[in-house]
Short mmCIF file of C-alpha atoms in Angstrom, two decimals:
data_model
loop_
_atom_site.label_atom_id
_atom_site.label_comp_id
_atom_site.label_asym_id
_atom_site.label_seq_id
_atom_site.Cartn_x
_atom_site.Cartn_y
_atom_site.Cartn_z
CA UNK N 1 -42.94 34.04 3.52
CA UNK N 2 -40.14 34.14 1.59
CA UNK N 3 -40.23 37.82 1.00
CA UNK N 4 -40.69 37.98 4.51
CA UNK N 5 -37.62 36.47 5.19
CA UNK N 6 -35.11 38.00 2.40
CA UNK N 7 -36.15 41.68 4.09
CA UNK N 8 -35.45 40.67 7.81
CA UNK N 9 -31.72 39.50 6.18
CA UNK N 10 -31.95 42.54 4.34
CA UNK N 11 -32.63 44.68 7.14
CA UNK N 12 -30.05 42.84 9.63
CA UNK N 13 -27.22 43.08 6.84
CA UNK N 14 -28.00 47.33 6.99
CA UNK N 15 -28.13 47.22 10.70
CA UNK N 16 -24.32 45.36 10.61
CA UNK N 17 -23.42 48.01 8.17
CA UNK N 18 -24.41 50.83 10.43
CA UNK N 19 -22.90 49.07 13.62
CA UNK N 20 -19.56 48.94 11.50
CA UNK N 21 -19.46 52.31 10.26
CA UNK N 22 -20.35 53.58 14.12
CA UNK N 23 -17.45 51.70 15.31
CA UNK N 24 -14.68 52.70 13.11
CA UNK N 25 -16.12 56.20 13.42
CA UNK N 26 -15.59 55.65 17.08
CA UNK N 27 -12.08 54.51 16.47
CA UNK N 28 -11.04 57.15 14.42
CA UNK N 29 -12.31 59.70 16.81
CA UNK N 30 -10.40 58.08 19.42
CA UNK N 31 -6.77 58.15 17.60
CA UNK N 32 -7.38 61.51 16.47
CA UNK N 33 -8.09 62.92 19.97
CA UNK N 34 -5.07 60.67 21.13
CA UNK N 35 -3.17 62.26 18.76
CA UNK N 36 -4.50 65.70 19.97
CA UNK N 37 -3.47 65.31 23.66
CA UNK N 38 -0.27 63.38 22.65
CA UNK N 39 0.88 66.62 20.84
CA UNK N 40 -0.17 69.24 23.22
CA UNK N 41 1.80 66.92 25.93
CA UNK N 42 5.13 66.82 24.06
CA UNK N 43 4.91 69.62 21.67
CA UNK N 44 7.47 72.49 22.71
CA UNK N 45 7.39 74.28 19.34
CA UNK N 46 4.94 76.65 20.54
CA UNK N 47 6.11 77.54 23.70
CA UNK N 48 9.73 78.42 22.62
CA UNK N 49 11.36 82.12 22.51
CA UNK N 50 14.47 81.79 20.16
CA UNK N 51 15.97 84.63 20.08
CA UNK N 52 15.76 84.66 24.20
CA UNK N 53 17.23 81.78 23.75
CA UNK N 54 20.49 82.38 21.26
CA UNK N 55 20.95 85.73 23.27
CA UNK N 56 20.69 83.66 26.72
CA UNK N 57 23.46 81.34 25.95
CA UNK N 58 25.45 83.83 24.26
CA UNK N 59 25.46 85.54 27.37
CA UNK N 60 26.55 82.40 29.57
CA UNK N 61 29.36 82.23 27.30
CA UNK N 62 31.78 84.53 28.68
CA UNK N 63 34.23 83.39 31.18
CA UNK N 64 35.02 85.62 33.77
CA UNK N 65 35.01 87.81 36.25
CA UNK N 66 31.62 86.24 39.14
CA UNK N 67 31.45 82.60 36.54
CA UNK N 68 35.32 82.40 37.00
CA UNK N 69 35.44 82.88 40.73
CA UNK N 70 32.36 80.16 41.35
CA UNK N 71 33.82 78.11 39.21
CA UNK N 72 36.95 77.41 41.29
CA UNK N 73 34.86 77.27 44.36
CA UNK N 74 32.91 74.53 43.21
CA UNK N 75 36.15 72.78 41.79
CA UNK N 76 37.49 73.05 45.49
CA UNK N 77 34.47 71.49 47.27
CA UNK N 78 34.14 68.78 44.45
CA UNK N 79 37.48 67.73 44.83
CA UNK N 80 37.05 67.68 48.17
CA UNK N 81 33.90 65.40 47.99
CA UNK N 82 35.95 62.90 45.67
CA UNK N 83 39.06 62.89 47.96
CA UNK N 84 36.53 61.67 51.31
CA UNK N 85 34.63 59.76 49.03
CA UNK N 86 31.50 61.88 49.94
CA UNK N 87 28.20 61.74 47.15
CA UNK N 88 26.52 64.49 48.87
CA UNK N 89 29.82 67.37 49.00
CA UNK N 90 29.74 66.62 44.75
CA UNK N 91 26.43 67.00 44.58
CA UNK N 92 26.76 70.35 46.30
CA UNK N 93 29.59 71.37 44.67
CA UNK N 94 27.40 70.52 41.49
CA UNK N 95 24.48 72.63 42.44
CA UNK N 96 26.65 76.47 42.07
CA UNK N 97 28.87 75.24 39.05
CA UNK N 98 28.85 77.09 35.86
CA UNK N 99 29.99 75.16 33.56
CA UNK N 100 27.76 74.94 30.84
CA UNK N 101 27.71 78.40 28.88
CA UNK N 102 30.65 77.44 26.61
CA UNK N 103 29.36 73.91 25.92
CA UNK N 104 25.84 75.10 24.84
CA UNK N 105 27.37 77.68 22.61
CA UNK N 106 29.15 75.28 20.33
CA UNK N 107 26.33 73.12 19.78
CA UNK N 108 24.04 76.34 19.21
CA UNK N 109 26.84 78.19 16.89
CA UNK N 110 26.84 74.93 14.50
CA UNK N 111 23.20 74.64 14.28
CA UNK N 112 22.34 78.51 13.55
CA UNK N 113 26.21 78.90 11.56
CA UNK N 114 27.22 81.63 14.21
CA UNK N 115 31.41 81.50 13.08
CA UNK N 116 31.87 84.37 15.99
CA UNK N 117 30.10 82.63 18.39
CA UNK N 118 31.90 79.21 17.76
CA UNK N 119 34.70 81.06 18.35
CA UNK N 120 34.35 82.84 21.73
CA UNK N 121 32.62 79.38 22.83
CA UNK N 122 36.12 77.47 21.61
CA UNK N 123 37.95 79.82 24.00
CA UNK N 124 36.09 80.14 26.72
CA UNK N 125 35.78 76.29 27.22
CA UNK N 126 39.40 76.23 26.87
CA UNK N 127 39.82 78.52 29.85
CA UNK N 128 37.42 76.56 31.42
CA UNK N 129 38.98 73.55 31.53
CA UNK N 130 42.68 74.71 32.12
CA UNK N 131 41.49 77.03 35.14
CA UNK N 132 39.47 73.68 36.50
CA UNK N 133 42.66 71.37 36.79
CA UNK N 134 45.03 73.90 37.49
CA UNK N 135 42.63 74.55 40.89
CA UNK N 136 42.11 70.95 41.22
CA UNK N 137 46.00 69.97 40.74
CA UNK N 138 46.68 72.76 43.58
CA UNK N 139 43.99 71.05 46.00
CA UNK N 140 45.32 67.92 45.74
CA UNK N 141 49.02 68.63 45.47
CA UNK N 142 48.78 70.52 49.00
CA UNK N 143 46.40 68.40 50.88
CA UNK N 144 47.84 65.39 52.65
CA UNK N 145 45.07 62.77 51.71
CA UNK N 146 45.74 61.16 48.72
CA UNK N 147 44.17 58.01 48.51
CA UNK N 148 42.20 56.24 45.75
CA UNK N 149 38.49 55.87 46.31
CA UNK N 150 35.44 54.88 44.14
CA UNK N 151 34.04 58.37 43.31
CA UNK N 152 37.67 59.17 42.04
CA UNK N 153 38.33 55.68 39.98
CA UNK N 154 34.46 55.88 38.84
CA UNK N 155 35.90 59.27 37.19
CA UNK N 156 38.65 57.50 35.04
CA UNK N 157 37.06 55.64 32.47
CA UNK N 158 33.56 56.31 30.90
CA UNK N 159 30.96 53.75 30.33
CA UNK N 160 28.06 53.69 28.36
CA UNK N 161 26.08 55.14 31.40
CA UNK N 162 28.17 58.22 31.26
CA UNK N 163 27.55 58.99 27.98
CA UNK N 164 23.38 58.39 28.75
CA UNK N 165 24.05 60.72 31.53
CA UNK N 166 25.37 63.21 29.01
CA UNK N 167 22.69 62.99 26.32
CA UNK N 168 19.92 63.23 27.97
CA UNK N 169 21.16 65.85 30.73
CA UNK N 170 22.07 67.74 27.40
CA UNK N 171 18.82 66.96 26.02
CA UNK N 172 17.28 68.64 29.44
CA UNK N 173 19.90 71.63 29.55
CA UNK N 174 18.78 73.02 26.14
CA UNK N 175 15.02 72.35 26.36
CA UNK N 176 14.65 74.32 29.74
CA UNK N 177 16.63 77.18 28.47
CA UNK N 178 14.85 77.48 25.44
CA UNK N 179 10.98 77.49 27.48
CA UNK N 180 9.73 81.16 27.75
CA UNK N 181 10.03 83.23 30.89
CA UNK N 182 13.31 81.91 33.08
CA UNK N 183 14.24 78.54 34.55
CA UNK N 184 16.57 78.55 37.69
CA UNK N 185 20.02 77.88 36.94
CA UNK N 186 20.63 75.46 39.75
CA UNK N 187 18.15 73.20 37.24
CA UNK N 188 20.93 73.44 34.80
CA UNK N 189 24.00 72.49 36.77
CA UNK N 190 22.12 69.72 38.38
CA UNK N 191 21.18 68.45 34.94
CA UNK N 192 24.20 68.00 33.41
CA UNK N 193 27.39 69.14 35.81
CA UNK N 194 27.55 65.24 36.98
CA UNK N 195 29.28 64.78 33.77
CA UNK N 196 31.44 67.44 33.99
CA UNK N 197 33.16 68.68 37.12
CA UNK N 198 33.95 65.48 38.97
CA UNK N 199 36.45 64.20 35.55
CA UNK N 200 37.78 67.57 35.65
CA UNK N 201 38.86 67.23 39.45
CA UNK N 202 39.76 63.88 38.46
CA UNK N 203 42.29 64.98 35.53
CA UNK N 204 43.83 67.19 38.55
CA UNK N 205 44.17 64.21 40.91
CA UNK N 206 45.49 62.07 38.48
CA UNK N 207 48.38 65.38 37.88
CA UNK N 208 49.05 65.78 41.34
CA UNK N 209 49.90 62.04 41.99
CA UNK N 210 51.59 61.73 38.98
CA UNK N 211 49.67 59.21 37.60
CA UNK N 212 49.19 59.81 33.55
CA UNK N 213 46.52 57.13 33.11
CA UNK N 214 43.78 58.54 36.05
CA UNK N 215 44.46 62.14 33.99
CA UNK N 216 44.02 60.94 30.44
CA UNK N 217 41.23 58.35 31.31
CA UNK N 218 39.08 61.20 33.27
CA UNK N 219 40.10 63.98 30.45
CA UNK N 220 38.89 61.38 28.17
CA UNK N 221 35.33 61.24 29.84
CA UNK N 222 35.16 65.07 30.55
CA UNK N 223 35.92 65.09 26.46
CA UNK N 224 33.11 62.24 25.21
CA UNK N 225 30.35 63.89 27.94
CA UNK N 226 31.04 67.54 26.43
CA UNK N 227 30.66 66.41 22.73
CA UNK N 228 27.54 64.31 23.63
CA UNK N 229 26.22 67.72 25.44
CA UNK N 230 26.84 70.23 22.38
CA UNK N 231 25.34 67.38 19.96
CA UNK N 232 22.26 66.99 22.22
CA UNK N 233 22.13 71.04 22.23
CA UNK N 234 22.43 70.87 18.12
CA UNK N 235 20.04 68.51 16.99
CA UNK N 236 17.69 69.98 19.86
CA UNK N 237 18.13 73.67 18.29
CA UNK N 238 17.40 72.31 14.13
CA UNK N 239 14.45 70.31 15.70
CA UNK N 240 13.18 73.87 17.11
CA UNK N 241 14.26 75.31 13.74
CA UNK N 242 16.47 78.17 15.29
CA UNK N 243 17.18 81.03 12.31
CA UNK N 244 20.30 80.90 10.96
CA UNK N 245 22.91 84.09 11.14
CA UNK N 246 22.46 86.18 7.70
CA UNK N 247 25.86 87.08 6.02
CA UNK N 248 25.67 89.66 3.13
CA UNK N 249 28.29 88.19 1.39
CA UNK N 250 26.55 84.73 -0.35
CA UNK N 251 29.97 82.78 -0.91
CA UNK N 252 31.18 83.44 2.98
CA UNK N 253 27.52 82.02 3.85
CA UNK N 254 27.78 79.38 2.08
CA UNK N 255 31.43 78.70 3.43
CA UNK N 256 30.58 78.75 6.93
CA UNK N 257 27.85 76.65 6.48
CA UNK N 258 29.67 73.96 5.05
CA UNK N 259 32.21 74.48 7.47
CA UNK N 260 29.97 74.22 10.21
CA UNK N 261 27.88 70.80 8.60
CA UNK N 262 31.40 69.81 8.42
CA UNK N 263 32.41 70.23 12.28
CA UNK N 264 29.54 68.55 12.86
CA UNK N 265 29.90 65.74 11.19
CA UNK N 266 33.29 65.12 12.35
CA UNK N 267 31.77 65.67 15.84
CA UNK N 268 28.78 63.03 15.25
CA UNK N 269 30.69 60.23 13.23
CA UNK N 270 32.83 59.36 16.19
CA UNK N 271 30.44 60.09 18.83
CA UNK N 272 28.04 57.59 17.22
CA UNK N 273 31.28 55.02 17.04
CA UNK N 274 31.64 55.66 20.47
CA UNK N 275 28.83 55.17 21.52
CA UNK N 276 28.05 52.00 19.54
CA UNK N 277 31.45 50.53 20.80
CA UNK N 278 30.69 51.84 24.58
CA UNK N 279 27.13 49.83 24.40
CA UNK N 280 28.91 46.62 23.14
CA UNK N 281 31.61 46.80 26.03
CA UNK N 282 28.76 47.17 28.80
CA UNK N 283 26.37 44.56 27.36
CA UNK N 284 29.39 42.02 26.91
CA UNK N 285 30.53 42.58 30.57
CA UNK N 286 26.70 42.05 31.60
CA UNK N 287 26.83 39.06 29.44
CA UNK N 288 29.72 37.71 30.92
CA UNK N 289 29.11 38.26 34.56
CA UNK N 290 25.56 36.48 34.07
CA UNK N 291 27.13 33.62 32.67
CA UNK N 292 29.79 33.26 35.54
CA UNK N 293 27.03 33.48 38.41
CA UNK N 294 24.68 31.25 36.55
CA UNK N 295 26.78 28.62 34.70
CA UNK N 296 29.93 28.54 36.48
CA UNK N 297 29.36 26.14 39.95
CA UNK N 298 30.78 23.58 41.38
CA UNK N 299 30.33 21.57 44.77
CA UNK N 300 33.06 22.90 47.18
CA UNK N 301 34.85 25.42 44.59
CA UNK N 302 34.92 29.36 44.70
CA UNK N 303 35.42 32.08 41.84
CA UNK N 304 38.44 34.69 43.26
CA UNK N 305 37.40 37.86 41.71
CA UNK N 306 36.69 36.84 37.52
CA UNK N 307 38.52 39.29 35.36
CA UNK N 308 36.37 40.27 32.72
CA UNK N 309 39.01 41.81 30.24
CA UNK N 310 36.45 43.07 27.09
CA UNK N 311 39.86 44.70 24.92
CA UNK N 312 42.04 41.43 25.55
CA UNK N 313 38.62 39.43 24.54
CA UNK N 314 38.87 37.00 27.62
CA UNK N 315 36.83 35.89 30.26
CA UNK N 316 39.70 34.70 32.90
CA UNK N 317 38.39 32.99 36.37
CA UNK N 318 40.72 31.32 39.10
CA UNK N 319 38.99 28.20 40.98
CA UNK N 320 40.12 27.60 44.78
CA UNK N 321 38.85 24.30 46.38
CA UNK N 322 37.97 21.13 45.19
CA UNK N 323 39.15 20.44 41.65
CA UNK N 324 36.45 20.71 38.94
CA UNK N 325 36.79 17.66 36.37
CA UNK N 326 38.06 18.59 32.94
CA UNK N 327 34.98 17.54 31.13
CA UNK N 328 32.74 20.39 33.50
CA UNK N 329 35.24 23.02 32.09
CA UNK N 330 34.79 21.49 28.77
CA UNK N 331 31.14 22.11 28.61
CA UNK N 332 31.93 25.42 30.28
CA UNK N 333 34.00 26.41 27.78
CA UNK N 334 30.93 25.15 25.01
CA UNK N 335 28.47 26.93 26.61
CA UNK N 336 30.37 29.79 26.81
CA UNK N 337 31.71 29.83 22.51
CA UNK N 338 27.65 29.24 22.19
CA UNK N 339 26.92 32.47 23.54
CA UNK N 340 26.23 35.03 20.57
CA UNK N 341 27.25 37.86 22.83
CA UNK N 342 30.25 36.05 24.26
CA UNK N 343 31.73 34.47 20.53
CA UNK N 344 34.45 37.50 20.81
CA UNK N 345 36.22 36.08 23.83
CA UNK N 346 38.17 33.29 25.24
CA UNK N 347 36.72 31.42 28.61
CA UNK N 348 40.05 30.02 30.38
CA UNK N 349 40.24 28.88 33.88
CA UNK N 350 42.65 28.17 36.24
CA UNK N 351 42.96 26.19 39.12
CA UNK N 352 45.57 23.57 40.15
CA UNK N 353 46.26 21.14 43.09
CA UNK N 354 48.72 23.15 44.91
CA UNK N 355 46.64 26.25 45.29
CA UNK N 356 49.51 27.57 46.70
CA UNK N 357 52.04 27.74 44.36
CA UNK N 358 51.32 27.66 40.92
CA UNK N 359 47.83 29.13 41.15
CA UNK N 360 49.18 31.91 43.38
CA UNK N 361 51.79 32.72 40.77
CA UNK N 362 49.44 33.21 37.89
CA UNK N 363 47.23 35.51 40.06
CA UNK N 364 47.80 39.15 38.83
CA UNK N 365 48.28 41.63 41.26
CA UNK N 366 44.87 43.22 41.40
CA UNK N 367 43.11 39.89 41.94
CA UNK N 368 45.32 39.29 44.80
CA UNK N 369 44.78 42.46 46.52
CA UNK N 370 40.88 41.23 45.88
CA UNK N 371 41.41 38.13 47.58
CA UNK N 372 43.27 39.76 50.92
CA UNK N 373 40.49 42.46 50.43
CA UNK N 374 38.04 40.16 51.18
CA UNK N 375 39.76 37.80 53.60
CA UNK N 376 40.43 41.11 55.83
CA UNK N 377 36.85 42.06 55.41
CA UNK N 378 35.24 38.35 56.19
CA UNK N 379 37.95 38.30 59.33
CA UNK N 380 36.82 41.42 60.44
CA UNK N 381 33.03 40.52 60.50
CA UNK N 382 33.91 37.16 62.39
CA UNK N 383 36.04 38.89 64.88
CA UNK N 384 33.62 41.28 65.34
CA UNK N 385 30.79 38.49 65.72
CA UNK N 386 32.94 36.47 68.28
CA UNK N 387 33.58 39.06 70.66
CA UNK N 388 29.74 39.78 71.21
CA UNK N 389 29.89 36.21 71.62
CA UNK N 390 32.28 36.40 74.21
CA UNK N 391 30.35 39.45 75.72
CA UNK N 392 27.15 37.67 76.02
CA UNK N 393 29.01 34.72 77.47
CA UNK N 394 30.71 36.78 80.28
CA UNK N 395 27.43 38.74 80.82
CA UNK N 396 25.75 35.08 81.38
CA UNK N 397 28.47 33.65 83.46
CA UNK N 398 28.64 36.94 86.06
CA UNK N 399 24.66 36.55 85.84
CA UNK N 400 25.31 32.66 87.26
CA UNK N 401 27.68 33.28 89.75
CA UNK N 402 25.82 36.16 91.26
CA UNK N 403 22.65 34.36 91.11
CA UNK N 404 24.61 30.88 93.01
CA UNK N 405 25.81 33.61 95.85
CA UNK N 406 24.94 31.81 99.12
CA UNK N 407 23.61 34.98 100.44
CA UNK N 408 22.79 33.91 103.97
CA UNK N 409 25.81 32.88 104.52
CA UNK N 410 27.55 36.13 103.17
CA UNK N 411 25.44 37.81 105.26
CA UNK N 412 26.24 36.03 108.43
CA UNK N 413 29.95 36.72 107.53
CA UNK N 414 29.69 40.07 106.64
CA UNK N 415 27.69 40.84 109.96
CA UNK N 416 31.04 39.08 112.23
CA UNK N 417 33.54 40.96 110.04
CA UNK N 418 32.22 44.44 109.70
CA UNK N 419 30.17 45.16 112.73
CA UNK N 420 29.58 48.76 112.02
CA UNK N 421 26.95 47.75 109.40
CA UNK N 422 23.24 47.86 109.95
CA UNK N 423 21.56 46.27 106.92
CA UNK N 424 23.24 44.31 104.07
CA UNK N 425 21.66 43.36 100.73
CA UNK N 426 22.47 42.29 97.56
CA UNK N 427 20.46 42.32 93.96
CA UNK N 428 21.96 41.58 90.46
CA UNK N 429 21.40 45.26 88.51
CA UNK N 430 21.33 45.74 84.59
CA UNK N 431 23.50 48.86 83.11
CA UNK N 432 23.86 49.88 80.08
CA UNK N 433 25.20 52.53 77.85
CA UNK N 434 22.51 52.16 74.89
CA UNK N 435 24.94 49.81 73.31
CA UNK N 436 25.76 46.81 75.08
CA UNK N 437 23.92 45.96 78.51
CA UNK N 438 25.88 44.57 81.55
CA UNK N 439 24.86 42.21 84.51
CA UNK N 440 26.69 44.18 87.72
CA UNK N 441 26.10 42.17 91.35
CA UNK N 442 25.46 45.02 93.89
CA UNK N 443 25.57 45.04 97.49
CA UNK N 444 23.54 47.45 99.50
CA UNK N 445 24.76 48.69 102.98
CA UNK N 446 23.95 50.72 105.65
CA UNK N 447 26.26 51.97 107.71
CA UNK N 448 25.98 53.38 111.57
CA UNK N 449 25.57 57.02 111.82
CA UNK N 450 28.47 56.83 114.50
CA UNK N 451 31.02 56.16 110.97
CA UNK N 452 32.85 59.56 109.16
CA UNK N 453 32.46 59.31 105.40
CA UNK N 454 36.36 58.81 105.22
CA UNK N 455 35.77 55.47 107.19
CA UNK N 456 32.87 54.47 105.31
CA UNK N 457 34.58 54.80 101.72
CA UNK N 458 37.70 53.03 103.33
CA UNK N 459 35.70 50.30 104.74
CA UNK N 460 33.67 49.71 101.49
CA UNK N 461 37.01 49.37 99.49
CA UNK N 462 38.15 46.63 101.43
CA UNK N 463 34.50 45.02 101.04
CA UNK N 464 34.81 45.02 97.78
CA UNK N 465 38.59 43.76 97.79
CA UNK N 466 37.33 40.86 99.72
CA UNK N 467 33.96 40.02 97.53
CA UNK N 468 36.13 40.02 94.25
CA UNK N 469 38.69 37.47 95.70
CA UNK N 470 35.72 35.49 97.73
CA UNK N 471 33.34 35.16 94.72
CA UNK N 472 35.99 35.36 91.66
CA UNK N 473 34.17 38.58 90.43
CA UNK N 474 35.67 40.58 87.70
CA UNK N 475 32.87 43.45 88.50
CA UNK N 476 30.54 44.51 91.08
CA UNK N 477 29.23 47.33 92.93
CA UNK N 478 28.71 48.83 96.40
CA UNK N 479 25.95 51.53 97.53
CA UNK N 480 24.43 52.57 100.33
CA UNK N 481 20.63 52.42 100.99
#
C-alpha cells in the first residue's frame, strides 16, 4: 500500500513537471513570436534605399529658380493667414512650402561627413531665410492691417510644444523620404513646415512694425525648430547606418570627421539644454496655474489675471473683493514653498482696502488691459442678453394689447367712419426673418369695387394713422382679403 502510494506521488510530481515545462514552452513561444511581429511592425531597415535617399535630399537642396518662386508665394499667403488670424490660410500656405531641402541636408551631411554638401546646405538655408523675411517685411510694411493677434504672438516665443512639434515632424520628414519608391511632398511640408514658415513671417512682422523683440523672439523659434529638425534627420540617418563619403586622402577623412562629430556636438549640447530648460518652464507654469485654481479661493474674492513670471521666479496674483485674512495667505504662501515643483518661486499677493487706489497702482499694464478686456467682454454678453430681453418683452406686450382689442367695438367704428368698406377683420400674425420672430396685429379689409387703387392706398394710410394713435401700437399691418 505503501508502494502504492509513493508511485501515484511519483507519478503526479512527473505530471507537474511536464505541465511546467509545457507552460514556459508556451511562454517562450509567445515572446518570441511577439518579438517577431513587433519587429516586422517597426523595423524600417529593410525597406530603406540610401543612396535614393542622400541623392533625393541633395537634390532638394538647391535654392532656386521653381523652389524660390513657391517659396515666396507661400510666405505671402502665410503672412496673410497670421495677419487675419486665420488657422486654415497657414495651413494652406503650409501645404506648397519648400522649405525643408536645406534643413535635411545639414543633418544628412554630418551623419555621412559630406563637407560639400554641408556647405551648399549652409547657403542655401541662408538664402532661405533672408528671401522669407525680406517677402514677409514687404507684406506687412505695405498692407494697412497691422494688428497683433494670437497666431502672430503664438510665433514669438517657443515652448516646449514647439520644439515636440519639431522633433518628431523631423523624425517623420526623414523616415518618409528615406522609404523606397516616392512619398508626396505635400506629406513633407505638412509634417514639419508648422515649425517653420509662420516664425519666419513672424520675424518680418516684428521688422515691419519695428518691434525688435516679436523679430528676435520668432527668429529665435524658427532657429531652435531647425536645429531640432537636422538633429532628428542625423540620429535618424546613423540609426539607418547611411555610408559615409570616402576621401582618398586618410588625414582630410579623418579631419572632416572630427569636424563634423564636432558640429554636432555643439549642435546637440545646447539643444538638449534647451530642451531640458524649455520642459522645466512648461511644467512649472502647469504647476503653478493648478495650484492657483485649486488652492487659491476665497468667499467673495476674485483672481485678476495671475502673472506667472517663470525667469523672475514669482507667482504674483491681485485679489479684488472681500479681504482674505492674513493667516489664509499665510498657509497659501506654505502650501505653495511645499510644492517641490514650485520651491524656485515666490507666491506674493496683493490686495488692499481701497481697491482703487493702491491696488490699481501696482497693477502692471498688461494685467490692466486684462481686466478692461474682460469687463468689455462680460458687458458685451449682458448687453447683448438684455436686449433679447427687451425684445421678448415688447413681442409679449404688442401680443397683449392686440389680444385686449375690443374688436366689436372697432368694428362698429370702423363701419361709421369708413363706409366704403365691406368686410373688416383682424388676427394677430407671426413674422419672422429666421432670426428673431415678431407678433404684427393685422387688419383685413375689403374694399367696394366702386374705390380706384389711389383711394384705397390713401384711405388705408389714414386707417392705420388712426389704429396706431387709438391702440398705442408701435407696429401693425393692413391687407386686403
Amino acid at each position: 500500500m505503501e508502494d502504492q502510494s509513493k508511485r501515484d506521488n511519483s507519478n503526479s510530481s512527473g505530471s507537474e513537471k511536464v505541465s511546467n515545462e509545457a507552460v514556459k514552452r508556451d511562454a517562450k513561444s509567445l515572446w518570441q513570436n511577439t518579438r517577431v511581429f513587433l519587429s516586422e511592425l517597426l523595423d524600417i531597415r529593410h525597406d530603406t534605399d540610401r543612396d535614393s535617399t542622400i541623392e533625393a535630399v541633395k537634390k532638394d537642396i538647391s535654392f532656386k529658380g521653381h523652389n524660390a518662386w513657391i517659396l515666396i508665394f507661400a510666405i505671402f499667403v502665410a503672412s496673410i493667414g497670421l495677419n487675419v488670424g486665420s488657422t486654415a490660410v497657414i495651413i494652406g500656405a503650409m501645404l506648397i512650402s519648400p522649405l525643408m531641402g536645406p534643413i535635411v541636408g545639414i543633418g544628412l551631411s554630418l551623419a555621412i561627413n559630406d563637407v560639400e554638401m554641408l556647405r551648399r546646405s549652409m547657403i542655401n538655408l541662408a538664402v532661405m531665410v533672408s528671401l522669407s523675411v525680406l517677402t514677409a517685411f514687404i507684406y506687412f510694411l505695405l498692407i494697412p492691417l497691422k494688428a497683433d493677434n494670437s497666431e502672430l504672438l503664438g510665433r514669438t516665443y517657443p515652448t516646449i510644444l514647439d520644439v515636440l512639434v519639431a522633433i518628431f515632424g523631423g523624425l517623420a520628414l526623414i523616415v518618409a523620404k528615406t522609404k523606397k519608391g516616392t512619398i508626396a511632398s505635400v506629406i513633407f511640408g505638412v509634417a514639419i513646415a508648422t515649425a517653420l514658415m509662420p516664425p519666419l513671417c513672424t520675424v518680418g512682422y516684428g521688422l515691419a512694425i519695428g518691434n525688435g523683440a516679436y523679430a528676435t523672439g520668432a527668429l529665435y523659434l524658427f532657429s531652435i525648430n531647425a536645429v531640432f529638425i537636422a538633429l532628428s534627420t542625423f540620429v535618424v540617418s546613423k540609426l539607418l547606418g547611411f555610408p559615409m563619403v570616402k576621401y582618398a586622402n586618410s588625414r582630410r577623412r579623418r579631419f572632416i570627421s572630427q569636424m563634423a562629430s564636432a558640429i554636432g556636438i555643439v549642435v546637440m549640447v545646447p539643444s538638449m539644454f534647451l530642451f531640458y530648460n524649455l520642459y522645466k518652464e512648461q511644467v512649472f507654469k502647469n504647476e503653478a496655474t493648478n495650484f492657483v485654481e485649486e488652492t487659491i479661493t476665497h468667499d467673495g474674492t476674485s483672481i485678476l489675471s495671475p502673472n506667472i513670471d517663470y525667469k523672475g521666479k514669482k507667482v504674483e496674483l491681485f485679489l479684488i473683493g472681500n479681504l482674505v485674512p492674513k493667516s489664509t495667505i499665510a498657509k497659501w504662501k506654505e502650501e505653495f514653498a511645499a510644492n517641490p515643483k514650485l520651491t524656485i518661486a515666490e507666491l506674493r499677493i496683493n490686495q488692499g482696502a481701497d481697491q482703487s487706489t493702491a491696488m490699481a497702482e501696482q497693477l502692471s499694464n498688461q494685467v490692466k488691459t486684462g481686466i478692461l478686456e474682460d469687463l468689455y467682454a462680460n458687458n458685451q454678453q449682458a448687453i447683448a442678453d438684455k436686449n433679447q430681453q427687451i425684445l421678448l418683452l415688447e413681442n409679449e406686450l404688442n401680443r397683449l394689447k392686440s389680444a385686449a382689442l375690443p374688436f366689436q367695438s372697432l368694428s362698429e367704428e370702423v363701419h361709421v367712419n369708413y363706409e366704403d368698406i365691406e368686410r373688416f377683420g383682424f388676427s394677430n400674425t407671426i413674422n419672422t426673418n429666421f432670426e428673431k420672430a415678431d407678433t404684427i396685429p393685422t387688419f383685413m379689409i375689403e374694399w367696394k369695387p366702386s374705390l380706384t387703387e389711389a383711394q384705397k392706398r390713401k384711405e388705408e394710410q389714414k386707417l392705420k394713422t388712426w389704429l396706431k394713435l387709438k391702440y398705442q401700437l408701435d407696429t401693425l399691418a393692413i391687407a386686403r382679403y
